[in-house]
Coordinates of C-alpha atoms in Angstrom, one line a residue:
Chain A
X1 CA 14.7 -15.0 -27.7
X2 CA 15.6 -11.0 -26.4
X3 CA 14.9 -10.9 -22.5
X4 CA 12.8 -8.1 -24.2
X5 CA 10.8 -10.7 -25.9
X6 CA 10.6 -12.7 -22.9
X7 CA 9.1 -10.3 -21.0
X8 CA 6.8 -9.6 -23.8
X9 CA 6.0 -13.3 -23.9
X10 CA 5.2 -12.6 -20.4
X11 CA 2.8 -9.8 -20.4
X12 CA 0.7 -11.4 -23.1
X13 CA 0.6 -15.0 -20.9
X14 CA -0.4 -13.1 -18.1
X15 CA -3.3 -10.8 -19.7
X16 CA -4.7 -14.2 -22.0
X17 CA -4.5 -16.1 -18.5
X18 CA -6.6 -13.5 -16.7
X19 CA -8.9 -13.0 -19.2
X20 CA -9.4 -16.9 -20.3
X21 CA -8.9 -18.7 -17.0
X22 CA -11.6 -17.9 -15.2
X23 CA -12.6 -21.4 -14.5
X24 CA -12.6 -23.8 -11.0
X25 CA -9.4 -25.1 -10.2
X26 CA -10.1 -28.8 -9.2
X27 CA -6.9 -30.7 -7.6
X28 CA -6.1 -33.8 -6.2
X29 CA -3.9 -33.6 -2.7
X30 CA -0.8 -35.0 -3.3
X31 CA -1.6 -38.2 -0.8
X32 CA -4.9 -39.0 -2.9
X33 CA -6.9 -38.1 -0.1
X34 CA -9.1 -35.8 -1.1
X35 CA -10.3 -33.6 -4.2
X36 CA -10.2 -29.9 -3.8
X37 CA -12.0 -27.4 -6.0
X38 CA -11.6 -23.4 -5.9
X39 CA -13.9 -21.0 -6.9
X40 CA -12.2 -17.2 -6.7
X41 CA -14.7 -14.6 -5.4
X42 CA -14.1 -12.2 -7.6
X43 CA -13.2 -14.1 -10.4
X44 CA -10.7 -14.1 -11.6
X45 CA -8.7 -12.9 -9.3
X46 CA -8.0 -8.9 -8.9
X47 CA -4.1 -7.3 -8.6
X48 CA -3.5 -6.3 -5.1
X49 CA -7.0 -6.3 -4.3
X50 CA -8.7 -8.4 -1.3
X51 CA -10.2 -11.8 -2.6
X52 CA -11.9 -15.1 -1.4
X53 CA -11.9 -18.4 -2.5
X54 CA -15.1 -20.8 -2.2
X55 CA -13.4 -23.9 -1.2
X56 CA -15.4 -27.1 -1.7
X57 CA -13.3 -30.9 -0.4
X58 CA -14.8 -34.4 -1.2
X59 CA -12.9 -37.1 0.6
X60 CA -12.0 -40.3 -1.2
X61 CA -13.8 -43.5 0.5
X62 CA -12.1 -44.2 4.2
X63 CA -11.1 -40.6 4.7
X64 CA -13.4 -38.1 6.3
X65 CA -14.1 -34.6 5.6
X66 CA -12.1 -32.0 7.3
X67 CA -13.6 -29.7 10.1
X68 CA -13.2 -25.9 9.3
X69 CA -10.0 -26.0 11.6
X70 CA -8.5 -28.7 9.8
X71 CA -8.1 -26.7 6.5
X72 CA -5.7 -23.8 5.9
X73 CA -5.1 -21.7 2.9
X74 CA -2.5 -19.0 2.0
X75 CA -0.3 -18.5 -1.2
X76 CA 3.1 -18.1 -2.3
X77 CA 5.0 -16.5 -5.4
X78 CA 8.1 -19.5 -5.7
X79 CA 9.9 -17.2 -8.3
X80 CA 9.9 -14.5 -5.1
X81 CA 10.6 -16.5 -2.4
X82 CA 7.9 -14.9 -0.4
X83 CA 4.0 -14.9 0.2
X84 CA 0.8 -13.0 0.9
X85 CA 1.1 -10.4 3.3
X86 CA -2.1 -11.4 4.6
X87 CA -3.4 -14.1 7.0
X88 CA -6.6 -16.1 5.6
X89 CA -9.3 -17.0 7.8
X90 CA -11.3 -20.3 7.0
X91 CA -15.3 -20.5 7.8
X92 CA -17.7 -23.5 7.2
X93 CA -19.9 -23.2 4.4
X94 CA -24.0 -24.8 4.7
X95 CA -22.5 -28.3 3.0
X96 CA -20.3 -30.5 4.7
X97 CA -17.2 -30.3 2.9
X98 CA -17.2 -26.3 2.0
X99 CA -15.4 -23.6 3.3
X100 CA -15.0 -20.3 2.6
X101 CA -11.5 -18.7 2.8
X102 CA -11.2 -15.1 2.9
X103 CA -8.5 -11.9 3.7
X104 CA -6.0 -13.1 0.1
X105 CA -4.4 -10.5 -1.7
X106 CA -1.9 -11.5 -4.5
X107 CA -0.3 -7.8 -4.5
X108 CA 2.0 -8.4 -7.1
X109 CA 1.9 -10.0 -10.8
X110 CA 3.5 -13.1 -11.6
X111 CA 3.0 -16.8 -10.5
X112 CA 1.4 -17.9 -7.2
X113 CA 0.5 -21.0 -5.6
X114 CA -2.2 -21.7 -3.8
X115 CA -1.7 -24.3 -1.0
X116 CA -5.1 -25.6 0.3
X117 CA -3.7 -28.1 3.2
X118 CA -6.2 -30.2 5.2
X119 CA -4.8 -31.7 8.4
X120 CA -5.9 -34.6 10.1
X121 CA -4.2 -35.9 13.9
X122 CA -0.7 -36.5 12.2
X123 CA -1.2 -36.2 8.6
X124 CA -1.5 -33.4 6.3
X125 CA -2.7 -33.5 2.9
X126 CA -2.0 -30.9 0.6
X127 CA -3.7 -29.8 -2.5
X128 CA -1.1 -26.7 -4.5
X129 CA -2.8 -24.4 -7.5
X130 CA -1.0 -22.5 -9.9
X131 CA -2.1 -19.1 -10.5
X132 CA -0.9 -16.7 -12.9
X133 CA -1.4 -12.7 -12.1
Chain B
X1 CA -1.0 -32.6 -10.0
X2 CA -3.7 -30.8 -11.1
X3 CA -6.7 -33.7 -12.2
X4 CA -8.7 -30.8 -13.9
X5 CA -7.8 -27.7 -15.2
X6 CA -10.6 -26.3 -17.6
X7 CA -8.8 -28.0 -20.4
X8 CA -10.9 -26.6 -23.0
X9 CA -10.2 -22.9 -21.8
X10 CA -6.8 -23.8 -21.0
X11 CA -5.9 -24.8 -24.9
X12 CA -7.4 -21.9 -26.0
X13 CA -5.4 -19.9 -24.1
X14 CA -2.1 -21.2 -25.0
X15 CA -3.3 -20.9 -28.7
X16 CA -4.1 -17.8 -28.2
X17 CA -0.3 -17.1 -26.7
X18 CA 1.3 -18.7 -30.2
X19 CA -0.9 -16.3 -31.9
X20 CA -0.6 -13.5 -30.5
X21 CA 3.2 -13.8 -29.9
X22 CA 3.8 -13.6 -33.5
X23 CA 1.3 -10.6 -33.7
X24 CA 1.7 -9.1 -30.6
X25 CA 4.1 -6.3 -31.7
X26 CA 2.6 -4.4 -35.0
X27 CA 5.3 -3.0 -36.8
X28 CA 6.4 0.5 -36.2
X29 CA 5.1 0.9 -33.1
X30 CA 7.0 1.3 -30.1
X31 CA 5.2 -0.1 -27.3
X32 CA 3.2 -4.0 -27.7
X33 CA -0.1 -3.7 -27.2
X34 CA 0.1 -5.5 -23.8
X35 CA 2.9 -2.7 -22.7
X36 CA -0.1 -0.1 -23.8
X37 CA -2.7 -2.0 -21.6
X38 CA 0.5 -2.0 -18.9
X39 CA 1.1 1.5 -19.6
X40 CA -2.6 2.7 -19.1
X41 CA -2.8 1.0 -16.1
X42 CA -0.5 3.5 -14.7
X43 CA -2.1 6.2 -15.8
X44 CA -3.8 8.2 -12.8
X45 CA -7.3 9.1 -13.3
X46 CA -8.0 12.7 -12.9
X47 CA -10.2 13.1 -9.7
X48 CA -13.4 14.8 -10.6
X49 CA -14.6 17.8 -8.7
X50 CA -17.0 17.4 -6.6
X51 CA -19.3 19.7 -4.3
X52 CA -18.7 19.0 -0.7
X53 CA -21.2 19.1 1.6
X54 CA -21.5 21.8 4.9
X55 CA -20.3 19.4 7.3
X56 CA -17.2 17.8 4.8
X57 CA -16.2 21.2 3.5
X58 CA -16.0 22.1 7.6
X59 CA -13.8 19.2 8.0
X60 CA -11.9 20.2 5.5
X61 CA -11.3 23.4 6.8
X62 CA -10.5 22.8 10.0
X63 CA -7.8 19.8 8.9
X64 CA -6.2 22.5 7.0
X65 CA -6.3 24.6 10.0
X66 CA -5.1 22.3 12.1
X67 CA -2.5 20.8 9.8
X68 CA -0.5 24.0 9.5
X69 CA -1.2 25.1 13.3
X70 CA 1.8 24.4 15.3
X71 CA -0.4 25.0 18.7
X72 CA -1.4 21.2 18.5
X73 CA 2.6 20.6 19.4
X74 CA 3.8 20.5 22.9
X75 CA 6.7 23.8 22.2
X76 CA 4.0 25.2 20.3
X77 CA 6.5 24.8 17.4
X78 CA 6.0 22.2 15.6
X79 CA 2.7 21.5 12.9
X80 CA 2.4 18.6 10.6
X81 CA 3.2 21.0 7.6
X82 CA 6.7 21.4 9.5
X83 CA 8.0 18.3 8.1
X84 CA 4.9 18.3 5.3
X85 CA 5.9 21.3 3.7
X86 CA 4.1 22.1 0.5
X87 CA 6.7 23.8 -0.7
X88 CA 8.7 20.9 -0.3
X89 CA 6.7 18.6 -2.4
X90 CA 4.8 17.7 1.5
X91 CA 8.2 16.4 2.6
X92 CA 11.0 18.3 4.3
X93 CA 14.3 17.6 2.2
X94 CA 15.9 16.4 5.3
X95 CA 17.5 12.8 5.7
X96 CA 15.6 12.1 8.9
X97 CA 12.9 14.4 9.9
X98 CA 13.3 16.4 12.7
X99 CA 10.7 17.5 15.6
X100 CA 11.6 18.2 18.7
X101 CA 13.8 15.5 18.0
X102 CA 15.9 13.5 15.4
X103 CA 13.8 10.5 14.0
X104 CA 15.0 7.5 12.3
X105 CA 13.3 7.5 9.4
X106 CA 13.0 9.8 6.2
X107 CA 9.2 11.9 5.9
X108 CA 7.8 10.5 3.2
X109 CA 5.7 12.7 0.9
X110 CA 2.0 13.4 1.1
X111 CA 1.4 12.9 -2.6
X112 CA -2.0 10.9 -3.3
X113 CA -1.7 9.9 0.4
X114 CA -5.5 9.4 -0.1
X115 CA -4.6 5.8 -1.8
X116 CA -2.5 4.3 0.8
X117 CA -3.4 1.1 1.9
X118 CA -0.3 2.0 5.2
X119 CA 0.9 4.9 6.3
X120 CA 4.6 4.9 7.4
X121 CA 7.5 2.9 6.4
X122 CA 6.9 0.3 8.5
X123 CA 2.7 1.0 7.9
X124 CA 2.2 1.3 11.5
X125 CA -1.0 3.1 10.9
X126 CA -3.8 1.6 8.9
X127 CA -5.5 5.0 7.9
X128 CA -4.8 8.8 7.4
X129 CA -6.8 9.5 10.2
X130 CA -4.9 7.5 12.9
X131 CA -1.6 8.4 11.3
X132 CA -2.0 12.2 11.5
X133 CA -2.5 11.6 15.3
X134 CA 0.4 9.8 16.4
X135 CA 2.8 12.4 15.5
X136 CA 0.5 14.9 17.8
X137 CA 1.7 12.3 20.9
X138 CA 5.0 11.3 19.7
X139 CA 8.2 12.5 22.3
X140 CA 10.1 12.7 19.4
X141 CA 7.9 14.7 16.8
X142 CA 5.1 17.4 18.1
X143 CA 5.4 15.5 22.0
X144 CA 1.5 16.9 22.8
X145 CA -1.2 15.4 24.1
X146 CA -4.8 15.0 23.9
X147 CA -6.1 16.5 26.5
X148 CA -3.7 19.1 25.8
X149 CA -5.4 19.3 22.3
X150 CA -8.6 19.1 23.6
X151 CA -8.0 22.1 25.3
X152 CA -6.4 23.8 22.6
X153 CA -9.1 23.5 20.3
X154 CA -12.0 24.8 22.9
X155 CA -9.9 28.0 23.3
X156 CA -10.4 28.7 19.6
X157 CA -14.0 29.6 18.7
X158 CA -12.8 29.3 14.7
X159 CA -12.2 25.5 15.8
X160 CA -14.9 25.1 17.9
X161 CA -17.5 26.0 15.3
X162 CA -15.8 24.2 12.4
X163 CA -15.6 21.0 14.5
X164 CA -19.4 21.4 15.4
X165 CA -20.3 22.0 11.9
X166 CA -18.3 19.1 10.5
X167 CA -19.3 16.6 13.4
X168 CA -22.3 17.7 14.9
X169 CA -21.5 17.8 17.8
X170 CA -19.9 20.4 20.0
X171 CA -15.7 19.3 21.3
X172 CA -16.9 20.5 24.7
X173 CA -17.3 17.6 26.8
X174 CA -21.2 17.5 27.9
X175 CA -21.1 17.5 32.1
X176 CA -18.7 19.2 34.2
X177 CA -15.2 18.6 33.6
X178 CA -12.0 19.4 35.3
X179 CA -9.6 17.6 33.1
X180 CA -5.7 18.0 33.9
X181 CA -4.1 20.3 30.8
X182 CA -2.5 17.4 29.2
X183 CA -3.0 13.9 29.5
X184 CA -3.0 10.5 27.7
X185 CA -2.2 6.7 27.3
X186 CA 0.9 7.6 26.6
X187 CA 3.8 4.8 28.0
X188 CA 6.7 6.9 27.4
X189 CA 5.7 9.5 29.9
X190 CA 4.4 8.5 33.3
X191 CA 3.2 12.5 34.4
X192 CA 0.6 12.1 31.1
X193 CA -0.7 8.3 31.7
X194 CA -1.0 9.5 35.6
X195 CA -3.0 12.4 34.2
X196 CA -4.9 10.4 31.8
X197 CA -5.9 8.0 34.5
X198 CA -7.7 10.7 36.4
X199 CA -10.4 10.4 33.7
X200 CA -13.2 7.9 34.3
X201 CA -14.5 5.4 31.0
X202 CA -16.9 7.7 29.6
X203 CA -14.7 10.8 29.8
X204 CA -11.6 9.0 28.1
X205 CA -14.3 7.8 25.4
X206 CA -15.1 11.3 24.9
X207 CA -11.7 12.4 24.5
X208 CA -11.1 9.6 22.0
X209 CA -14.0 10.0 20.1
X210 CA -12.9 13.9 20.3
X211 CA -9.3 12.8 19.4
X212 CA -10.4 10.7 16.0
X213 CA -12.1 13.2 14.8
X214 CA -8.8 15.7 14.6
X215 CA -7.3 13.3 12.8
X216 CA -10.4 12.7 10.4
X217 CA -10.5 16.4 9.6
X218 CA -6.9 16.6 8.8
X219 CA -7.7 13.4 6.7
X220 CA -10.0 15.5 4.7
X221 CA -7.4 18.0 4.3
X222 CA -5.0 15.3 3.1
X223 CA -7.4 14.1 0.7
X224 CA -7.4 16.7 -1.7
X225 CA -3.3 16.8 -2.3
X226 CA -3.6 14.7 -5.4
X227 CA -0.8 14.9 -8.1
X228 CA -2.8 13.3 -11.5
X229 CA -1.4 15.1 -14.5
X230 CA 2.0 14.4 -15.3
X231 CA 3.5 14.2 -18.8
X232 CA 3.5 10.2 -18.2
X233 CA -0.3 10.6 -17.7
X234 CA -1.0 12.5 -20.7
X235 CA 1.5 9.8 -23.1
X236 CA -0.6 7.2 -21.6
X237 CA -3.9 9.1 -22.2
X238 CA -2.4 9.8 -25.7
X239 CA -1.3 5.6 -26.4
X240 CA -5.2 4.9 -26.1
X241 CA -6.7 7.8 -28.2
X242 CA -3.8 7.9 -30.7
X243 CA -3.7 11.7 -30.2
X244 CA 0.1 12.8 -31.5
X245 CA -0.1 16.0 -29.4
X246 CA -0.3 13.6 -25.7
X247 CA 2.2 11.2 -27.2
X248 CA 4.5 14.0 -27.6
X249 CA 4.5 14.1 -23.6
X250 CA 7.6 12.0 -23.3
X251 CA 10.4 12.9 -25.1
X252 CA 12.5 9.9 -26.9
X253 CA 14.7 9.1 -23.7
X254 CA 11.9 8.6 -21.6
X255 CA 10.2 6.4 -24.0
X256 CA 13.3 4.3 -23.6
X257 CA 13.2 4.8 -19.8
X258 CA 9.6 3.7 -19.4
X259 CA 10.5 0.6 -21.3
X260 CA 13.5 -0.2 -19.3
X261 CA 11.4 0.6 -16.2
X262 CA 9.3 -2.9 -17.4
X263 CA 12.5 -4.7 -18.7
X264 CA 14.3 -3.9 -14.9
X265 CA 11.3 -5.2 -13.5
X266 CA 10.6 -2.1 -11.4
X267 CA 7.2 -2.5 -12.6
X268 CA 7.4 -5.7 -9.9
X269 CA 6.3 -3.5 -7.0
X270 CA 6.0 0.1 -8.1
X271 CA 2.4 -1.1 -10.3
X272 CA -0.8 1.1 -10.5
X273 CA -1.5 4.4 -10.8
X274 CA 0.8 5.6 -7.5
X275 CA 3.3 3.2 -8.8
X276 CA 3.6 1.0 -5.6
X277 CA 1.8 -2.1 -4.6
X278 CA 1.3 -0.4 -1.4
X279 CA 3.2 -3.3 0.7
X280 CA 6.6 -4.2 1.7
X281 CA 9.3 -5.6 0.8
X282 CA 13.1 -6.3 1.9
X283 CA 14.9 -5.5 -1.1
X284 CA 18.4 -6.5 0.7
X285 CA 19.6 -2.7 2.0
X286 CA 22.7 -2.8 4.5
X287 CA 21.5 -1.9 7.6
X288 CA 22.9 1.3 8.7
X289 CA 21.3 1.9 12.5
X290 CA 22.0 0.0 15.4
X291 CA 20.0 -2.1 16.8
X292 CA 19.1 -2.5 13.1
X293 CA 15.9 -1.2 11.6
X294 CA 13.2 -4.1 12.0
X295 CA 10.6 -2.6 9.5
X296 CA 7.7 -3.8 8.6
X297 CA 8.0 -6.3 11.8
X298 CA 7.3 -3.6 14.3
X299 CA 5.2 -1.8 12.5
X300 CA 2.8 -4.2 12.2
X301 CA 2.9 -5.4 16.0
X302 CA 2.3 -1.5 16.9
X303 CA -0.4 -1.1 14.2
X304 CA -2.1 -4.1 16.6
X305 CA -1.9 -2.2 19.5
X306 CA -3.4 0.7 18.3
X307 CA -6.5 1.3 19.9
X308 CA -7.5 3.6 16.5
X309 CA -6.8 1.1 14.0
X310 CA -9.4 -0.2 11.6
X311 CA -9.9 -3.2 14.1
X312 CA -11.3 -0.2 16.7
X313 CA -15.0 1.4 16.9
X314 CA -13.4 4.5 15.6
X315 CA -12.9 3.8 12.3
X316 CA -14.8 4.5 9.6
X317 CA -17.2 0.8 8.7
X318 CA -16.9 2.1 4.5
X319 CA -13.0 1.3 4.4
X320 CA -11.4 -1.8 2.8
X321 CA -10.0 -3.3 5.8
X322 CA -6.8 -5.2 5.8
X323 CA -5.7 -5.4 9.3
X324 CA -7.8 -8.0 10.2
X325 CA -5.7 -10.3 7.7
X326 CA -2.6 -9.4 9.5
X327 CA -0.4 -11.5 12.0
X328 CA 4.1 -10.3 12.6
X329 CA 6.0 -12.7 11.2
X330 CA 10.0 -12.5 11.0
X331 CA 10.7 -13.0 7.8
X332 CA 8.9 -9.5 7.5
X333 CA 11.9 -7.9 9.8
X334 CA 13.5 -5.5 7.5
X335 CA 10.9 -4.7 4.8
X336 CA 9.4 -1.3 4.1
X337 CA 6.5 0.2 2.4
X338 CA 7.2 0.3 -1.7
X339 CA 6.9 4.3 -1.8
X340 CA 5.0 6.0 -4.5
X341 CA 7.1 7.4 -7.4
X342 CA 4.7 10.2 -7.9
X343 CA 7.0 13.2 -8.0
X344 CA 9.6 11.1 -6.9
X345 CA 12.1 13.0 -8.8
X346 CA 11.1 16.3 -6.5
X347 CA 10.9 14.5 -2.9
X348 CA 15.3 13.5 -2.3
X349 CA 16.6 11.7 0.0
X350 CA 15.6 8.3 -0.3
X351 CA 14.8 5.2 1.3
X352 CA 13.4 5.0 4.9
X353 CA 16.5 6.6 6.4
X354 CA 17.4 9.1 4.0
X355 CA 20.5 7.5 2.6
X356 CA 20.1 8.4 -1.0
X357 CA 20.7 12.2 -1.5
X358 CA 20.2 11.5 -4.9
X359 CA 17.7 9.7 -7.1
X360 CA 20.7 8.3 -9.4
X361 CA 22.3 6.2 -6.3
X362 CA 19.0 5.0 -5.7
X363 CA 18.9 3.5 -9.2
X364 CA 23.2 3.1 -8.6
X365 CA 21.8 0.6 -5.3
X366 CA 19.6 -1.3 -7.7
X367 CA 22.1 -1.7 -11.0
X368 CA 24.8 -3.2 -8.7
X369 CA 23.4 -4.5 -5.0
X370 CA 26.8 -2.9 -3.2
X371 CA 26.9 -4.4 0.4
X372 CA 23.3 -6.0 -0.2
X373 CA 22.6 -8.2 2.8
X374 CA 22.1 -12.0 1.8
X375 CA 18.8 -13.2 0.4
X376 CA 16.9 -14.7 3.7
X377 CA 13.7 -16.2 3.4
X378 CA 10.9 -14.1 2.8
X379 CA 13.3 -11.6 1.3
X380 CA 12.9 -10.5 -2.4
X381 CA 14.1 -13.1 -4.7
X382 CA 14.3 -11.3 -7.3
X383 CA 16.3 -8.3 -6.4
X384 CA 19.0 -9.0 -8.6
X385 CA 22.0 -6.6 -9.8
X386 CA 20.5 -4.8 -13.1
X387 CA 24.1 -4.2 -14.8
X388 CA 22.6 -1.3 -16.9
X389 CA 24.7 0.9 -18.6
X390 CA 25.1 4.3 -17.8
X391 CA 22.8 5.9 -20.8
X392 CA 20.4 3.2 -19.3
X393 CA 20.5 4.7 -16.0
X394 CA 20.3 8.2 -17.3
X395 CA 16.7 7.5 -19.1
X396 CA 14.8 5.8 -16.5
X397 CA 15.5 9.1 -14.8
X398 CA 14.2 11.1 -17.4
X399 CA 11.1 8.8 -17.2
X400 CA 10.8 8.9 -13.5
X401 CA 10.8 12.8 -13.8
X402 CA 8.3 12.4 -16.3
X403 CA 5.8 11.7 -13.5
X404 CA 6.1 15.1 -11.8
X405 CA 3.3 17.3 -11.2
X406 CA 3.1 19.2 -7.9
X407 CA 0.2 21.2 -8.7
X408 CA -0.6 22.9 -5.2
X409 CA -3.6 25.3 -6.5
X410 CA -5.9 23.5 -4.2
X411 CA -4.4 25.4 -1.6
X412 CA -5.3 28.8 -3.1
X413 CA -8.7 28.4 -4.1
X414 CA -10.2 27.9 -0.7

């Protein structure tokens, strides 16, 4: 395949992605802890615009639900070797177990993850979503 | 990793990639049909005209006024059209700009300035207005003051009455006042903080309120010098209609330049219709000055400070704001603001020090990386040498002139 038809490749993955992924992303953390489900506000998510993501976290039996300081967001392209150039702030939803995540911008196309990390005395459990702009 | 992933939506979507791989690219046609949805998202939509009201066409007026006066400067000199010379594509063709002194950094042009997210190379302002003012105080660059301007501006009737109109209010501070002739928070200079110290709460208040509002007129001013009509702008218009006389725009070398411009991955950062994602990166330049150049790093820990960012009561509650998102960080030492290529080709030298006379040993920087600094973290990964040939070279910079259009009749029809 041409590195032209690559990037073709590419484009189209990208446009079919935003137009046919607009769905929850539910994860496990890697430690089995918890489930984490995200809900992009806009959805999906705009180019270089700012976005929020509804965050909701159901512990597995034995582990409790994280306070709103306990979770942190933010998002990096691994291609790129960098991140946002924003700082997200976490809020408590109503429920226990639902937070609300705002100040993302994914400025450029390409793959991000989204690290959702919930921290607990010495532990940290971390729940990573793929996202392709 | 990932338990549940809208597997229904998901299949369908990689379906949809082996279909539309083999289909993507009818035959005959140049561009794929995701390049055309690429390539009209460049496209800049022509800003409609619109009928100002009293107070915004005053403010418009007396930004212009005031952005050509040089009687806001300290020598009486200097006006932000010195080194924003329309005639000079709003830039000043110099390597570093020059005020009453030598600056570090290259002007960059005031093309579509309305869209920036930052202002500066290292975005140390977070809005037109605010940006237009710090030159006004700057040592280096018009070295005033605003009490000094405060004065200035009730000596003028023309500005008195255009401030009034566009504001509402008069700039004449309401009780008696006996304020020193120049005057602010100003660390660099110890005879203007003294002065401005003489001024209790409410009276500095007034002089800041008074002091946004010169910077929210020349905003207004600013506003209008929009560049929407290049040829690239009429072959994108013409991809979507089909209309041979707008595809005809381009010529065949910047056909071939545009799609190198996606193949080189420029399209990376300089995206949407300004042709920058508006942020920063460190794509791996030498640095030249000494102490080196920290970017992005302290610009952002001065935007912080700045008592008229969009953090402050002075700014306007209607714009997007992103410095509340924003903490310094090294790994963002070195990066600067992705300029706009609008009119690129007419606004030499480049980079944020001027080091490129020439928009070919820009493109020369990118093809091989000479004396490019290690990757570190947080740096671009992907600023890799391009290795293109010389003809290669040569059409992205027929495409890149392909997005000129200084159109400057604004200026004549008021």
């Amino acid at each position: 395949m041409s590195n032209y038809h690559q990037f073709s490749f590419g484009l189209f993955s990208l446009l079919i992605l935003l137009l046919g992924c607009g769905q929850p992303y539910t994860a496990q953390t890697t430690d089995d802890a918890y489930e984490v489900k995200i809900t992009p506000l806009p959805d999906p998510i705009p180019l270089n615009k700012l976005f929020a993501l509804q965050i909701t976290v159901k512990a597995n039996p034995g582990i409790p639900l994280p306070a709103e300081s306990e979770v942190t967001v933010d998002a990096r392209m691994p291609d790129h070797g960098h991140g946002m150039n924003t700082v997200t702030k976490v809020s408590k939803g109503k429920v226990q177990g639902e937070f609300l995540v705002e100040g993302l911008v994914f400025h450029m196309s390409g793959l991000w993850e989204i690290a959702v990390r919930i921290h607990r005395k010495d532990t940290e459990s971390e729940a990573i979503f793929p996202v392709l702009l | 990793m990932i338990k549940k992933y809208a597997p229904a939506t998901f299949l369908w979507c990689i379906v949809s990639l082996l279909v539309l791989y083999h289909y993507h690219f009818p035959e005959g046609e140049v561009f794929s049909p995701s390049e055309k949805t690429l390539i009209y998202s460049l496209r800049k939509k022509e800003s409609p005209k619109v009928v100002l009201r009293a107070d915004e066409e005053a403010k418009r007026q007396l930004g212009k006024a005031l952005f050509f006066d040089p009687g806001l400067s300290k020598n009486g000199k200097i006006a932000c059209a010195t080194c924003h010379d329309p005639q000079k594509n709003w830039t000043d063709g110099r390597q570093k700009a020059v005020g009453l002194d030598t600056i570090s950094r290259n002007t960059l042009s005031l093309w579509n300035v309305k869209d920036s997210r930052w202002l500066y190379w290292d975005g140390r302002s977070d809005s037109r207005w605010s940006q237009a003012l710090k030159p006004m105080e700057a040592p280096k660059e018009m070295g005033g003051s605003r009490l000094a301007i405060y004065h200035f501006i009730n000596a003028h009737e023309t500005y008195t009455q255009l401030y009034t109109s566009a504001f509402g209010r008069s700039p004449k501070y309401p009780g008696e006042e006996a304020f020193p002739n120049a005057g602010c928070p100003c660390t660099h200079d110890p005879s203007l903080q003294r002065s401005w110290d003489q001024l209790n709460d409410n009276e500095k208040e007034f002089i800041n309120d008074f002091f946004s509002h010169i910077g929210k007129a020349i905003q207004a001013f600013e506003d209008q010098i929009i560049s929407d009509s290049s040829r690239f702008d009429r072959f994108a218009e013409g991809l979507a209609s089909g209309e041979d006389r707008m595809l005809q725009a381009l010529d065949s070398s910047e056909i071939r330049g545009l799609k190198l411009f996606f193949v080189a991955r420029c399209i990376l950062c300089h995206h949407g219709p300004d042709f920058t994602d508006q942020e920063f990166h460190n794509i791996r330049l030498p640095q030249l000055s000494n102490p080196p150049d920290s970017g992005r790093l302290s610009g952002l820990q001065q935007l912080l400070q700045d008592s008229f960012n969009l953090n402050s009561r002075y700014a306007d509650s209607h714009q997007e704001n992103l410095t509340q998102y924003q903490e310094p960080n090294p790994q963002q030492f070195g990066a600067f603001k992705t300029p706009s290529l609008r009119n690129v080709s007419l606004t030499a030298p480049y980079m944020h020090d001027g080091r490129f006379a020439t928009l070919r040993e820009v493109l020369t920087y990118y093809n091989t990386l000479p004396g490019a600094t290690p990757v570190k973290q947080g740096d671009e990964k992907l600023i890799i040498p391009l290795f293109l040939k010389e003809e290669q070279i040569q059409d992205l910079l027929n495409f890149l002139s392909s997005l000129e259009d200084p159109n400057l009749d604004f200026l004549e029809e008021e």
